[in-house]
mmCIF file of C-alpha atoms in Angstrom:
data_model
loop_
_atom_site.group_PDB
_atom_site.id
_atom_site.type_symbol
_atom_site.label_atom_id
_atom_site.label_comp_id
_atom_site.label_asym_id
_atom_site.label_seq_id
_atom_site.Cartn_x
_atom_site.Cartn_y
_atom_site.Cartn_z
ATOM 1 C CA MET A 257 139.273 120.920 81.846
ATOM 2 C CA PRO A 258 137.007 119.028 85.245
ATOM 3 C CA SER A 259 138.117 115.723 85.966
ATOM 4 C CA CYS A 260 135.022 114.810 85.392
ATOM 5 C CA ALA A 261 134.882 115.588 81.118
ATOM 6 C CA ILE A 262 137.502 112.982 81.050
ATOM 7 C CA THR A 263 135.483 109.889 82.847
ATOM 8 C CA ARG A 264 133.630 107.383 81.523
ATOM 9 C CA CYS A 265 130.390 106.309 83.856
ATOM 10 C CA ASN A 266 127.980 102.841 83.749
ATOM 11 C CA THR A 267 125.313 103.931 80.851
ATOM 12 C CA THR A 268 123.500 100.744 80.934
ATOM 13 C CA SER A 269 120.258 100.651 83.043
ATOM 14 C CA THR A 270 121.011 99.986 86.109
ATOM 15 C CA THR A 271 119.109 98.007 89.066
ATOM 16 C CA CYS A 272 119.424 99.221 92.515
ATOM 17 C CA ALA A 273 118.275 97.038 95.435
ATOM 18 C CA TYR A 274 114.909 97.915 97.333
ATOM 19 C CA GLY A 275 115.897 101.118 99.303
ATOM 20 C CA THR A 276 118.264 102.795 96.639
ATOM 21 C CA LYS A 277 117.410 104.822 93.924
ATOM 22 C CA PHE A 278 120.489 104.948 91.024
ATOM 23 C CA GLN A 279 121.067 108.576 90.927
ATOM 24 C CA LYS A 280 124.256 110.943 90.621
ATOM 25 C CA VAL A 281 125.424 112.359 93.733
ATOM 26 C CA PRO A 282 126.846 115.810 94.160
ATOM 27 C CA GLY A 283 130.818 115.772 94.016
ATOM 28 C CA GLU A 284 131.372 112.322 92.569
ATOM 29 C CA CYS A 285 131.687 112.266 88.362
ATOM 30 C CA CYS A 286 128.786 108.917 87.937
ATOM 31 C CA PRO A 287 125.770 107.935 89.590
ATOM 32 C CA ARG A 288 124.816 104.666 91.251
ATOM 33 C CA CYS A 289 122.869 103.532 93.571
ATOM 34 C CA VAL A 290 122.771 105.270 96.844
ATOM 35 C CA GLU A 291 120.231 104.528 99.732
ATOM 36 C CA VAL A 292 116.731 106.699 100.069
ATOM 37 C CA GLU A 293 115.246 109.323 102.672
ATOM 38 C CA GLY A 294 111.996 107.620 103.910
ATOM 39 C CA THR A 295 108.797 108.587 104.391
ATOM 40 C CA CYS A 296 105.205 108.382 106.848
ATOM 41 C CA MET A 297 102.494 110.209 106.209
ATOM 42 C CA VAL A 298 99.094 110.134 108.252
ATOM 43 C CA PHE A 299 95.881 111.679 106.377
ATOM 44 C CA GLY A 300 91.959 110.910 107.101
ATOM 45 C CA ASP A 301 90.504 109.296 110.508
ATOM 46 C CA PRO A 302 94.039 108.413 110.835
ATOM 47 C CA HIS A 303 95.164 106.240 108.103
ATOM 48 C CA TYR A 304 98.986 105.688 108.128
ATOM 49 C CA LYS A 305 101.556 104.597 105.869
ATOM 50 C CA THR A 306 105.086 103.541 107.094
ATOM 51 C CA PHE A 307 108.980 104.832 105.789
ATOM 52 C CA ASP A 308 109.017 101.161 104.666
ATOM 53 C CA GLY A 309 105.492 101.557 102.962
ATOM 54 C CA LYS A 310 103.571 99.761 105.330
ATOM 55 C CA ILE A 311 99.708 101.807 105.175
ATOM 56 C CA TYR A 312 97.412 100.788 108.291
ATOM 57 C CA THR A 313 94.295 102.236 110.128
ATOM 58 C CA PHE A 314 94.234 103.071 113.424
ATOM 59 C CA LYS A 315 91.919 105.423 115.312
ATOM 60 C CA GLY A 316 92.866 106.098 119.034
ATOM 61 C CA ILE A 317 92.647 109.431 120.900
ATOM 62 C CA GLY A 318 95.668 111.074 122.860
ATOM 63 C CA LYS A 319 99.341 112.345 122.188
ATOM 64 C CA TYR A 320 101.070 109.517 120.365
ATOM 65 C CA GLN A 321 105.141 109.225 119.329
ATOM 66 C CA LEU A 322 105.085 109.539 115.519
ATOM 67 C CA THR A 323 108.550 108.807 115.289
ATOM 68 C CA ALA A 324 111.744 110.249 116.925
ATOM 69 C CA ASP A 325 115.378 109.057 117.282
ATOM 70 C CA CYS A 326 115.504 106.012 119.072
ATOM 71 C CA THR A 327 119.227 105.868 119.507
ATOM 72 C CA ASN A 328 120.382 109.121 119.850
ATOM 73 C CA HIS A 329 117.424 111.074 120.920
ATOM 74 C CA THR A 330 118.394 114.166 118.805
ATOM 75 C CA PHE A 331 114.477 114.982 117.338
ATOM 76 C CA PHE A 332 111.019 113.434 118.499
ATOM 77 C CA VAL A 333 107.505 114.306 116.281
ATOM 78 C CA ARG A 334 104.375 114.058 117.975
ATOM 79 C CA VAL A 335 100.607 113.699 116.963
ATOM 80 C CA ALA A 336 97.714 114.774 119.233
ATOM 81 C CA ASN A 337 94.479 112.868 117.629
ATOM 82 C CA VAL A 338 90.975 114.297 118.250
ATOM 83 C CA LEU A 339 87.501 112.522 118.300
ATOM 84 C CA LEU A 340 85.206 114.103 115.642
ATOM 85 C CA ASP A 341 82.396 112.032 116.774
ATOM 86 C CA GLY A 342 81.150 108.290 117.502
ATOM 87 C CA THR A 343 82.528 106.629 114.967
ATOM 88 C CA SER A 344 85.884 108.818 113.884
ATOM 89 C CA SER A 345 88.905 110.676 115.103
ATOM 90 C CA THR A 346 91.980 113.212 113.028
ATOM 91 C CA THR A 347 95.340 115.050 113.492
ATOM 92 C CA ARG A 348 94.519 118.483 114.594
ATOM 93 C CA ARG A 349 98.037 118.556 116.463
ATOM 94 C CA VAL A 350 101.973 118.137 115.171
ATOM 95 C CA SER A 351 104.765 119.067 117.484
ATOM 96 C CA ILE A 352 108.276 118.593 116.608
ATOM 97 C CA LYS A 353 111.791 119.026 118.936
ATOM 98 C CA TYR A 354 115.200 119.042 117.723
ATOM 99 C CA LEU A 355 117.767 119.654 120.195
ATOM 100 C CA ASN A 356 116.281 122.500 122.682
ATOM 101 C CA ALA A 357 114.171 123.849 120.021
ATOM 102 C CA ARG A 358 110.245 123.034 120.530
ATOM 103 C CA LEU A 359 107.570 123.793 117.307
ATOM 104 C CA ASN A 360 103.439 123.136 117.599
ATOM 105 C CA LEU A 361 101.953 123.013 114.567
ATOM 106 C CA GLN A 362 98.479 124.256 114.911
ATOM 107 C CA GLN A 363 94.926 124.391 112.789
ATOM 108 C CA LYS A 364 94.560 127.566 110.310
ATOM 109 C CA GLY A 365 97.858 128.277 109.978
ATOM 110 C CA ARG A 366 98.795 129.425 113.330
ATOM 111 C CA ILE A 367 102.328 127.897 114.810
ATOM 112 C CA LYS A 368 104.408 128.387 118.003
ATOM 113 C CA PHE A 369 108.210 128.354 118.627
ATOM 114 C CA ASN A 370 108.987 127.894 122.259
ATOM 115 C CA GLY A 371 106.154 128.839 123.399
ATOM 116 C CA THR A 372 106.271 131.786 121.167
ATOM 117 C CA VAL A 373 103.189 132.258 118.017
ATOM 118 C CA LYS A 374 105.169 133.424 115.094
ATOM 119 C CA THR A 375 104.909 134.251 111.878
ATOM 120 C CA ILE A 376 105.591 131.893 108.578
ATOM 121 C CA PRO A 377 108.493 131.975 107.177
ATOM 122 C CA PHE A 378 111.114 131.814 109.574
ATOM 123 C CA GLN A 379 114.105 130.131 111.003
ATOM 124 C CA VAL A 380 116.533 129.923 114.368
ATOM 125 C CA ASP A 381 120.285 129.213 112.411
ATOM 126 C CA GLY A 382 121.728 125.707 113.302
ATOM 127 C CA LYS A 383 118.825 124.175 113.744
ATOM 128 C CA PHE A 384 115.968 124.571 110.958
ATOM 129 C CA LYS A 385 113.584 126.636 109.070
ATOM 130 C CA ALA A 386 109.638 127.000 108.722
ATOM 131 C CA GLU A 387 108.769 127.774 104.818
ATOM 132 C CA LYS A 388 105.194 128.163 103.193
ATOM 133 C CA LYS A 389 104.700 126.611 100.724
ATOM 134 C CA LYS A 390 102.197 127.392 97.712
ATOM 135 C CA ASP A 391 99.568 125.527 98.824
ATOM 136 C CA ASN A 392 99.702 127.480 102.280
ATOM 137 C CA SER A 393 100.682 124.542 104.445
ATOM 138 C CA VAL A 394 103.917 124.720 106.177
ATOM 139 C CA GLU A 395 107.415 122.391 106.123
ATOM 140 C CA ILE A 396 109.728 122.712 108.772
ATOM 141 C CA ILE A 397 113.638 121.841 107.609
ATOM 142 C CA LEU A 398 115.822 120.615 110.762
ATOM 143 C CA ASN A 399 119.395 120.603 110.327
ATOM 144 C CA ASN A 400 119.905 116.916 110.293
ATOM 145 C CA GLY A 401 117.836 116.369 107.216
ATOM 146 C CA VAL A 402 114.214 116.062 108.518
ATOM 147 C CA LYS A 403 111.054 117.365 107.234
ATOM 148 C CA VAL A 404 108.002 117.684 108.562
ATOM 149 C CA TYR A 405 105.058 118.822 106.499
ATOM 150 C CA TRP A 406 101.806 119.830 107.833
ATOM 151 C CA ASN A 407 98.628 121.539 106.225
ATOM 152 C CA PHE A 408 97.403 123.512 108.897
ATOM 153 C CA LYS A 409 94.024 120.122 108.738
ATOM 154 C CA SER A 410 95.176 117.113 109.460
ATOM 155 C CA PHE A 411 97.544 115.583 106.798
ATOM 156 C CA VAL A 412 101.028 115.039 108.361
ATOM 157 C CA GLU A 413 104.294 113.926 106.479
ATOM 158 C CA VAL A 414 107.723 113.215 107.924
ATOM 159 C CA THR A 415 110.585 112.819 105.995
ATOM 160 C CA VAL A 416 114.042 111.765 107.482
ATOM 161 C CA PRO A 417 117.127 110.669 105.650
ATOM 162 C CA ALA A 418 119.050 107.963 105.045
ATOM 163 C CA THR A 419 121.608 108.031 108.079
ATOM 164 C CA LEU A 420 118.406 107.615 110.334
ATOM 165 C CA LYS A 421 117.860 103.833 108.590
ATOM 166 C CA ASN A 422 117.463 101.223 112.411
ATOM 167 C CA HIS A 423 117.764 104.530 114.269
ATOM 168 C CA VAL A 424 113.609 105.501 114.439
ATOM 169 C CA CYS A 425 110.750 104.088 116.275
ATOM 170 C CA GLY A 426 107.463 105.503 116.675
ATOM 171 C CA LEU A 427 103.911 104.366 114.671
ATOM 172 C CA CYS A 428 106.102 105.564 111.580
ATOM 173 C CA GLY A 429 107.962 102.648 112.166
ATOM 174 C CA ASN A 430 111.826 101.836 112.636
ATOM 175 C CA PHE A 431 113.029 102.427 109.039
ATOM 176 C CA ASN A 432 115.074 99.126 107.907
ATOM 177 C CA TYR A 433 113.303 98.332 104.067
ATOM 178 C CA ASP A 434 111.336 95.667 105.772
ATOM 179 C CA VAL A 435 107.613 96.329 106.191
ATOM 180 C CA LYS A 436 106.617 92.759 108.403
ATOM 181 C CA ASP A 437 108.002 94.700 111.575
ATOM 182 C CA ASP A 438 106.549 97.961 111.104
ATOM 183 C CA LEU A 439 104.010 96.856 114.018
ATOM 184 C CA THR A 440 106.752 97.076 116.488
ATOM 185 C CA SER A 441 105.461 97.757 120.466
ATOM 186 C CA LYS A 442 107.496 100.052 122.381
ATOM 187 C CA VAL A 443 108.865 97.261 124.069
ATOM 188 C CA GLY A 444 109.954 95.626 121.056
ATOM 189 C CA LYS A 445 107.413 93.082 120.230
ATOM 190 C CA MET A 446 106.847 92.344 117.099
ATOM 191 C CA LEU A 447 102.498 92.583 116.786
ATOM 192 C CA SER A 448 100.216 91.316 113.725
ATOM 193 C CA ASP A 449 97.447 93.454 111.388
ATOM 194 C CA LYS A 450 95.243 92.270 114.077
ATOM 195 C CA GLU A 451 96.824 93.916 116.990
ATOM 196 C CA ILE A 452 96.933 97.283 115.780
ATOM 197 C CA LEU A 453 95.266 98.718 118.421
ATOM 198 C CA ALA A 454 97.635 97.192 121.230
ATOM 199 C CA PHE A 455 100.293 98.274 118.750
ATOM 200 C CA GLY A 456 99.283 102.692 117.975
ATOM 201 C CA ALA A 457 98.642 101.944 122.408
ATOM 202 C CA SER A 458 101.745 101.514 123.024
ATOM 203 C CA TRP A 459 103.355 104.840 121.263
ATOM 204 C CA CYS A 460 100.497 106.615 123.722
ATOM 205 C CA LEU A 461 101.787 110.275 125.554
ATOM 206 C CA GLY A 462 100.108 110.593 128.092
ATOM 207 C CA ASN A 463 97.115 109.990 129.340
ATOM 208 C CA LYS A 464 97.041 106.129 128.586
ATOM 209 C CA PHE A 465 93.000 105.798 129.673
ATOM 210 C CA GLU A 466 92.534 107.873 126.257
ATOM 211 C CA CYS A 467 94.578 106.131 123.950
ATOM 212 C CA ALA A 468 93.227 102.528 125.262
ATOM 213 C CA LYS A 469 89.690 103.823 123.463
ATOM 214 C CA LYS A 470 88.468 101.938 121.363
ATOM 215 C CA ILE A 471 86.154 103.958 118.767
ATOM 216 C CA ARG A 472 83.262 101.816 117.900
ATOM 217 C CA VAL A 473 82.179 102.366 114.510
ATOM 218 C CA GLN A 474 78.589 102.682 114.680
ATOM 219 C CA LYS A 475 76.064 102.432 111.465
ATOM 220 C CA LEU A 476 75.370 105.533 109.784
ATOM 221 C CA GLU A 477 71.636 106.779 110.222
ATOM 222 C CA LYS A 478 71.461 108.316 107.047
ATOM 223 C CA PRO A 479 72.088 106.242 103.482
ATOM 224 C CA LEU A 480 75.754 108.003 101.682
ATOM 225 C CA THR A 481 74.737 110.265 99.063
ATOM 226 C CA PRO A 482 75.760 110.271 95.338
ATOM 227 C CA MET A 483 77.773 112.459 95.721
ATOM 228 C CA LYS A 484 79.942 111.306 98.371
ATOM 229 C CA LYS A 485 79.358 107.464 96.888
ATOM 230 C CA SER A 486 81.424 108.258 93.907
ATOM 231 C CA ALA A 487 83.802 111.502 95.565
ATOM 232 C CA CYS A 488 86.078 108.491 96.097
ATOM 233 C CA ARG A 489 86.250 107.032 92.580
ATOM 234 C CA TYR A 490 88.427 110.569 91.067
ATOM 235 C CA PHE A 491 91.170 107.979 91.828
ATOM 236 C CA ASN A 492 89.912 106.280 88.309
ATOM 237 C CA SER A 493 89.287 109.150 86.605
ATOM 238 C CA ASP A 494 91.359 111.033 84.084
ATOM 239 C CA THR A 495 92.930 113.110 86.597
ATOM 240 C CA PHE A 496 95.059 110.520 87.656
ATOM 241 C CA SER A 497 95.781 108.146 84.897
ATOM 242 C CA SER A 498 99.431 108.646 84.518
ATOM 243 C CA CYS A 499 99.628 107.733 88.016
ATOM 244 C CA ARG A 500 98.298 104.870 88.181
ATOM 245 C CA SER A 501 101.435 102.836 85.567
ATOM 246 C CA LYS A 502 103.042 103.479 88.906
ATOM 247 C CA LEU A 503 101.391 103.060 91.817
ATOM 248 C CA SER A 504 97.560 100.883 92.812
ATOM 249 C CA THR A 505 94.918 103.514 94.073
ATOM 250 C CA LEU A 506 94.201 100.406 95.747
ATOM 251 C CA LYS A 507 94.809 100.616 99.471
ATOM 252 C CA TYR A 508 94.320 104.892 99.303
ATOM 253 C CA PHE A 509 90.685 104.204 97.669
ATOM 254 C CA LYS A 510 89.977 101.688 100.774
ATOM 255 C CA ALA A 511 91.448 104.622 102.717
ATOM 256 C CA CYS A 512 89.041 107.697 101.062
ATOM 257 C CA LYS A 513 85.515 104.910 101.354
ATOM 258 C CA MET A 514 86.816 104.169 104.612
ATOM 259 C CA ASP A 515 87.088 108.316 105.279
ATOM 260 C CA MET A 516 83.267 108.994 104.094
ATOM 261 C CA ASP A 517 81.575 106.573 105.204
ATOM 262 C CA HIS A 518 82.953 108.066 108.914
ATOM 263 C CA CYS A 519 82.976 111.771 108.516
ATOM 264 C CA LYS A 520 80.094 114.533 108.517
ATOM 265 C CA GLY A 521 81.778 116.546 105.850
ATOM 266 C CA HIS A 522 82.093 116.371 101.906
ATOM 267 C CA LYS A 523 85.857 117.143 101.484
ATOM 268 C CA CYS A 524 87.005 114.138 103.035
ATOM 269 C CA TYR A 525 88.161 112.667 100.745
ATOM 270 C CA CYS A 526 90.686 114.958 99.429
ATOM 271 C CA ASP A 527 93.458 113.676 101.881
ATOM 272 C CA SER A 528 93.567 110.492 100.966
ATOM 273 C CA LEU A 529 93.607 112.208 97.354
ATOM 274 C CA MET A 530 97.261 114.259 98.245
ATOM 275 C CA ALA A 531 98.666 111.650 99.960
ATOM 276 C CA TYR A 532 98.331 109.369 96.252
ATOM 277 C CA VAL A 533 99.483 112.554 94.768
ATOM 278 C CA ARG A 534 102.550 113.002 96.533
ATOM 279 C CA GLU A 535 103.044 109.633 96.673
ATOM 280 C CA CYS A 536 102.693 110.087 92.551
ATOM 281 C CA GLU A 537 105.997 113.087 93.064
ATOM 282 C CA ARG A 538 108.398 111.185 95.095
ATOM 283 C CA LEU A 539 107.907 108.533 91.368
ATOM 284 C CA GLY A 540 108.580 111.776 89.467
ATOM 285 C CA VAL A 541 105.081 112.058 88.234
ATOM 286 C CA ASN A 542 103.818 115.443 88.445
ATOM 287 C CA LEU A 543 99.634 115.950 88.406
ATOM 288 C CA ASN A 544 98.953 119.530 88.126
ATOM 289 C CA ASN A 545 95.957 121.019 89.584
ATOM 290 C CA TRP A 546 94.416 117.904 90.588
ATOM 291 C CA GLN A 547 92.852 119.740 93.446
ATOM 292 C CA LYS A 548 91.396 122.433 91.035
ATOM 293 C CA TYR A 549 89.564 118.665 89.079
ATOM 294 C CA THR A 550 88.790 117.185 92.363
ATOM 295 C CA LEU A 551 87.649 120.259 94.531
ATOM 296 C CA CYS A 552 90.073 119.911 96.587
ATOM 297 C CA ASP A 553 91.442 123.749 95.802
ATOM 298 C CA LEU A 554 90.416 125.796 98.476
ATOM 299 C CA ALA A 555 91.093 128.916 96.174
ATOM 300 C CA HIS A 556 88.803 127.249 93.923
ATOM 301 C CA LEU A 557 86.390 126.381 96.762
ATOM 302 C CA ARG A 558 86.876 130.352 98.496
ATOM 303 C CA ASN A 559 85.443 131.658 94.352
ATOM 304 C CA LEU A 560 83.005 129.001 95.252
ATOM 305 C CA LYS A 561 81.378 130.185 97.442
ATOM 306 C CA ARG A 562 81.544 133.921 96.689
ATOM 307 C CA LYS A 563 79.203 133.102 93.338
ATOM 308 C CA PRO A 564 75.150 133.601 93.872
ATOM 309 C CA LYS A 565 73.527 130.372 94.905
ATOM 310 C CA ARG A 566 72.421 129.643 91.178
ATOM 311 C CA LEU A 567 76.097 129.377 90.000
ATOM 312 C CA ARG A 568 77.205 127.178 92.757
ATOM 313 C CA GLN A 569 74.808 124.421 92.287
ATOM 314 C CA ARG A 570 75.779 125.779 88.199
ATOM 315 C CA ASN A 571 79.434 124.138 88.877
ATOM 316 C CA ARG A 572 78.265 121.530 92.087
ATOM 317 C CA ASN A 573 76.672 120.157 88.547
ATOM 318 C CA GLU A 574 78.962 120.280 85.761
ATOM 319 C CA GLN A 575 81.906 118.648 88.413
ATOM 320 C CA GLN A 576 79.257 115.876 89.098
ATOM 321 C CA ALA A 577 78.757 115.194 85.257
ATOM 322 C CA LEU A 578 81.923 115.557 84.387
ATOM 323 C CA LEU A 579 83.355 112.830 86.970
ATOM 324 C CA LEU A 580 80.082 110.270 85.919
ATOM 325 C CA LYS A 581 81.468 111.485 82.048
ATOM 326 C CA GLN A 582 84.666 109.012 83.159
ATOM 327 C CA LEU A 583 83.562 106.422 85.958
ATOM 328 C CA PRO A 584 82.308 103.946 82.380
ATOM 329 C CA LYS A 585 85.411 103.478 81.608
ATOM 330 C CA VAL A 586 86.719 102.566 84.309
ATOM 331 C CA LEU A 587 83.915 101.512 86.836
ATOM 332 C CA ASN A 588 84.370 97.484 86.166
ATOM 333 C CA ARG A 589 88.456 98.250 88.183
ATOM 334 C CA THR A 590 86.778 100.573 91.022
ATOM 335 C CA ARG A 591 83.864 97.722 92.054
ATOM 336 C CA SER A 592 86.701 95.519 92.256
ATOM 337 C CA SER A 593 89.108 97.098 94.640
ATOM 338 C CA VAL A 594 85.884 98.263 96.875
ATOM 339 C CA GLY A 595 87.410 95.036 99.411
ATOM 340 C CA VAL A 596 90.709 95.711 98.834
ATOM 341 C CA PRO A 597 92.479 95.585 102.845
ATOM 342 C CA LEU A 598 94.764 98.587 103.568
ATOM 343 C CA THR A 599 97.509 95.987 104.239
#
């Protein structure tokens, strides 16, 4: 009989400190409060969510240190941001170095390992493995527990184990469960929300002049279309109702609206929705088919393009009608959330 069969565990509700979670540890009989991993995200134009939960917007272009082991220098993750038009930028490439392995995650499913183009999945024993996900993205899993998710467009997610607490630095912060010092520059100076440009520029790699550029936000020549205006209200639709009680949509809604104001495409809201969905999944809420209901599903879009023009327009009209039907339930909440800051 296993020893755990005669072990009595505390079955009462246990309140764990911030940064910890009540769960069963492999090899132990009873659950306990354990430190959880940290997750950083980059999405949209670009917005950053640090390991400790701060969300801010930094539009600098060039190469930046997203995160790195600043104690033992075993790995780093870097991003390359490019200028889209006169008012916005986005992440286009992700570089990873672990021991003597270098990975370059690019666009359209392209990935290089030590300069050679590779086909996913593949792995290097003792270092990492690259896995292809269901949504045609890639996840790099390093042997030290660090995971990097890239959707081959502009969405990046880095997850680090609890063992790296207080050992990382960069645009993702220092992972010490204290959001107040997340804007710490490369030289160790704590900066305010008004100094985000200086904070971001301090983590610039390479051309300092490019990183120091401030993108000037210009007024749109044309007003937003009704569909563009309503796209971010997906956050308040029935699709996300099961998660709103656990995670506020306000900061993600603000990021979404900023992206829709400044981008030329029609799917600029999808990154903010994806960031919210992945946070919900970490909280145990599974939002199935969210991409289909929000028109962010690539397969759905491909099928839509193959249809005759009349059918494509009917599909769009039906989607817009569904969204407008859901809006009256949450319209007041949406209006009140427009002016909420990201931080």
